[in-house]
């Protein structure tokens, strides 16, 4: 390895750079402060207790082909039946929402959020109760985690129940037109967690070295509203 080779330092985000629409869209339970797991980034912190099972989203960004993405730090890839893999890219803060600022946990054990794909959109759901003063951290370990698998199945059951309700069937029947049949997805609508979520950001490459350096940081000193 060439010891003289260095990677360009990442620009440090500041609260002053956060767009107004992001601040206005923050849920009442959270605020933005410097992250404890990545010193170059803003993080999302709980200011009130957040119960297990709380769902936030969807993650907002530009829909692009992978070849159009220049920075892979702030994006998800979702599979669309008619388009293939598309990136939901929130590199530009003006195009994203507050979920853009949720950082990656140092390990699956430290996560308190997990991603959930619902109807081709990404949501974050709390895996455990989050206390005031804790940073919201996401990790993707899929359905091999029993708790996440159970939560995904719960969402699927809820979606099936909604689709099978008399009101939903009536709305579907009234909206159906023979000439629109080709517009229907090739997979069943209302898919929950079925897309192969692909995470491509460079900050999500958690080697043991990167985990140690990231987790050595300390949380900012903040007075939390009770």
mmCIF file of C-alpha atoms in Angstrom, residues 31 33-38 41-46 101-105 110-113 130-138 218-220 224:
data_model
loop_
_atom_site.group_PDB
_atom_site.id
_atom_site.type_symbol
_atom_site.label_atom_id
_atom_site.label_comp_id
_atom_site.label_asym_id
_atom_site.label_seq_id
_atom_site.Cartn_x
_atom_site.Cartn_y
_atom_site.Cartn_z
ATOM 1 C CA UNK A 31 -33.858 17.755 16.710
ATOM 2 C CA UNK A 33 -27.287 18.336 16.357
ATOM 3 C CA UNK A 34 -23.734 17.247 15.467
ATOM 4 C CA UNK A 35 -23.504 13.471 15.241
ATOM 5 C CA UNK A 36 -21.651 11.358 17.787
ATOM 6 C CA UNK A 37 -20.791 8.599 15.294
ATOM 7 C CA UNK A 38 -19.516 10.727 12.419
ATOM 8 C CA UNK A 41 -22.070 15.013 9.837
ATOM 9 C CA UNK A 42 -25.204 16.331 11.452
ATOM 10 C CA UNK A 43 -27.226 13.730 13.358
ATOM 11 C CA UNK A 44 -30.808 13.272 14.488
ATOM 12 C CA UNK A 45 -31.326 13.193 18.263
ATOM 13 C CA UNK A 46 -34.378 12.331 20.347
ATOM 14 C CA UNK A 101 -29.435 13.235 8.492
ATOM 15 C CA UNK A 102 -29.998 9.880 10.221
ATOM 16 C CA UNK A 103 -26.598 8.231 10.541
ATOM 17 C CA UNK A 104 -25.457 4.628 10.378
ATOM 18 C CA UNK A 105 -24.978 2.723 13.644
ATOM 19 C CA UNK A 110 -26.373 -0.279 18.414
ATOM 20 C CA UNK A 111 -29.115 0.379 15.902
ATOM 21 C CA UNK A 112 -32.447 1.730 17.058
ATOM 22 C CA UNK A 113 -34.004 2.141 13.585
ATOM 23 C CA UNK A 130 -35.451 5.622 22.158
ATOM 24 C CA UNK A 131 -34.820 7.867 25.163
ATOM 25 C CA UNK A 132 -34.205 11.639 25.102
ATOM 26 C CA UNK A 133 -30.530 12.267 24.449
ATOM 27 C CA UNK A 134 -30.049 9.265 22.146
ATOM 28 C CA UNK A 135 -29.024 9.622 18.523
ATOM 29 C CA UNK A 136 -31.265 7.893 15.979
ATOM 30 C CA UNK A 137 -29.141 5.316 14.172
ATOM 31 C CA UNK A 138 -30.117 2.990 11.358
ATOM 32 C CA UNK A 218 -18.614 11.473 22.169
ATOM 33 C CA UNK A 219 -22.109 12.879 22.047
ATOM 34 C CA UNK A 220 -22.561 16.665 21.941
ATOM 35 C CA UNK A 224 -32.802 17.992 26.243
#
